[in-house]
CSV table of C-alpha atoms in Angstrom, one decimal:
chain,number,residue,atom,x,y,z
H,1,MET,CA,0.1,0.0,0.0
H,2,HIS,CA,1.3,3.4,-0.7
H,3,GLU,CA,2.4,5.4,2.4
H,4,ASN,CA,0.0,8.2,1.6
H,5,CYS,CA,-3.0,6.1,1.5
H,6,ASN,CA,-5.5,6.2,4.4
H,7,PRO,CA,-6.9,2.7,5.0
H,8,SER,CA,-10.4,4.1,5.3
H,9,ASP,CA,-10.0,6.3,2.2
H,10,CYS,CA,-7.9,4.2,-0.1
H,11,PRO,CA,-8.7,4.5,-4.0
H,12,VAL,CA,-7.2,1.0,-4.6
H,13,SER,CA,-9.2,-0.6,-1.7
H,14,ALA,CA,-12.5,-0.1,-3.7
H,15,ARG,CA,-10.8,-1.8,-6.7
H,16,VAL,CA,-9.6,-4.7,-4.5
H,17,ASP,CA,-13.0,-5.2,-3.2
H,18,ALA,CA,-14.5,-5.1,-6.5
H,19,LEU,CA,-11.9,-7.7,-7.8
H,20,GLU,CA,-12.5,-9.9,-4.8
H,21,LYS,CA,-16.4,-9.8,-5.4
H,22,GLU,CA,-15.9,-10.7,-9.1
H,23,PHE,CA,-13.4,-13.5,-8.2
H,24,ASN,CA,-15.9,-15.0,-5.7
H,25,ARG,CA,-18.7,-14.7,-8.3
H,26,TYR,CA,-16.5,-16.6,-10.9
H,27,ARG,CA,-15.7,-19.1,-8.2
H,28,GLY,CA,-19.4,-19.8,-7.4
H,29,ASN,CA,-20.1,-20.1,-11.2
H,30,SER,CA,-17.3,-22.5,-11.7
H,31,SER,CA,-18.5,-24.7,-8.9
H,32,ASP,CA,-22.1,-24.8,-10.4
H,33,THR,CA,-20.5,-25.5,-13.6
H,34,HIS,CA,-18.5,-28.3,-12.3
H,35,ARG,CA,-21.4,-29.7,-10.3
H,36,GLN,CA,-23.6,-29.8,-13.6
H,37,MET,CA,-20.8,-31.4,-15.5
H,38,PHE,CA,-20.4,-34.2,-12.7
H,39,GLU,CA,-24.1,-34.7,-12.8
H,40,ARG,CA,-24.1,-35.1,-16.5
H,41,ILE,CA,-21.2,-37.6,-16.4
H,42,GLY,CA,-22.9,-39.6,-13.8
H,43,ALA,CA,-26.1,-39.7,-15.9
H,44,LEU,CA,-23.9,-40.8,-18.9
H,45,GLU,CA,-22.3,-43.5,-16.8
H,46,GLN,CA,-25.7,-44.7,-15.7
H,47,SER,CA,-27.1,-44.7,-19.3
H,48,GLY,CA,-23.9,-46.5,-20.4
H,49,ALA,CA,-24.5,-49.2,-17.9
H,50,THR,CA,-28.1,-49.6,-18.8
H,51,LEU,CA,-27.0,-49.8,-22.6
H,52,LYS,CA,-24.5,-52.4,-21.6
H,53,ALA,CA,-27.0,-54.5,-19.9
H,54,LYS,CA,-29.4,-54.3,-22.8
H,55,LEU,CA,-26.7,-55.4,-25.2
H,56,ASP,CA,-25.6,-58.3,-23.0
H,57,GLY,CA,-29.2,-59.4,-23.0
H,58,MET,CA,-29.3,-59.0,-26.9
H,59,ASP,CA,-26.1,-61.1,-27.1
H,60,GLU,CA,-27.6,-64.0,-25.1
H,61,LYS,CA,-30.8,-64.0,-27.3
H,62,LEU,CA,-28.6,-63.7,-30.4
H,63,ASP,CA,-26.8,-66.9,-29.3
H,64,ALA,CA,-29.9,-68.8,-28.7
H,65,ILE,CA,-31.2,-67.8,-32.0
H,66,THR,CA,-28.1,-68.8,-33.8
H,67,GLU,CA,-28.3,-72.2,-31.8
H,68,LYS,CA,-31.8,-72.7,-33.2
H,69,VAL,CA,-31.0,-71.6,-36.7
H,70,ASN,CA,-28.2,-74.1,-36.8
H,71,THR,CA,-30.4,-76.9,-35.4
H,72,LEU,CA,-33.0,-76.1,-38.0
H,73,ALA,CA,-30.4,-76.0,-40.9
H,74,GLU,CA,-29.2,-79.6,-39.8
H,75,LYS,CA,-32.6,-81.1,-39.9
H,76,PRO,CA,-32.9,-81.4,-43.6
H,77,ALA,CA,-29.5,-82.9,-44.1
H,78,LYS,CA,-30.3,-85.4,-41.4
H,79,ARG,CA,-33.6,-86.3,-43.1
H,80,TRP,CA,-31.8,-86.7,-46.6
H,81,GLU,CA,-29.2,-88.8,-44.8
H,82,SER,CA,-32.1,-91.0,-43.5
H,83,VAL,CA,-33.8,-91.2,-46.8
H,84,VAL,CA,-30.5,-92.3,-48.6
H,85,GLY,CA,-30.0,-94.7,-45.8
H,86,TYR,CA,-33.4,-96.3,-46.1
H,87,ALA,CA,-33.1,-96.3,-50.1
H,88,LEU,CA,-29.7,-98.1,-49.8
H,89,SER,CA,-31.1,-100.6,-47.3
H,90,ALA,CA,-34.1,-101.4,-49.6
H,91,LEU,CA,-31.7,-101.9,-52.5
H,92,VAL,CA,-29.5,-104.3,-50.5
H,93,GLY,CA,-32.4,-106.2,-49.2
H,94,ALA,CA,-34.0,-106.4,-52.7
H,95,PHE,CA,-30.6,-107.7,-54.0
H,96,LEU,CA,-30.2,-110.1,-51.3
H,97,LEU,CA,-33.9,-111.4,-51.8
H,98,TRP,CA,-33.0,-111.7,-55.6
H,99,LEU,CA,-30.0,-113.6,-54.6
H,100,ALA,CA,-32.0,-115.9,-52.1
H,101,SER,CA,-34.7,-116.6,-54.8
H,102,GLY,CA,-32.1,-118.1,-57.1
H,103,LEU,CA,-31.4,-115.1,-59.5
H,104,PRO,CA,-34.6,-115.1,-61.5
H,105,GLY,CA,-34.4,-113.4,-64.8
H,106,LEU,CA,-30.8,-114.5,-65.4
H,107,LYS,CA,-31.6,-118.0,-66.4
């Protein structure tokens, strides 16, 4: 402080007080801004957790659907294999019956 400055009537004192008030106002505003940012971050974290839970559920459902599709895709192949097996068995049986009956048609 200047040696000629009276503490009760100092021209710099008013400026210091004004700066102090402005600084306190900025500090209050920044506290509010930080609080709002943290609230938004918290809300984003919660929505992210909810989204992750939904995606995990969808993964489980997709796995189940994939398993069912694979099972359904295998059924026609199994049926075809059964039909071919039955046809071959019938042909072998007919051939054995033909042999057992003395080879008719060749004599």
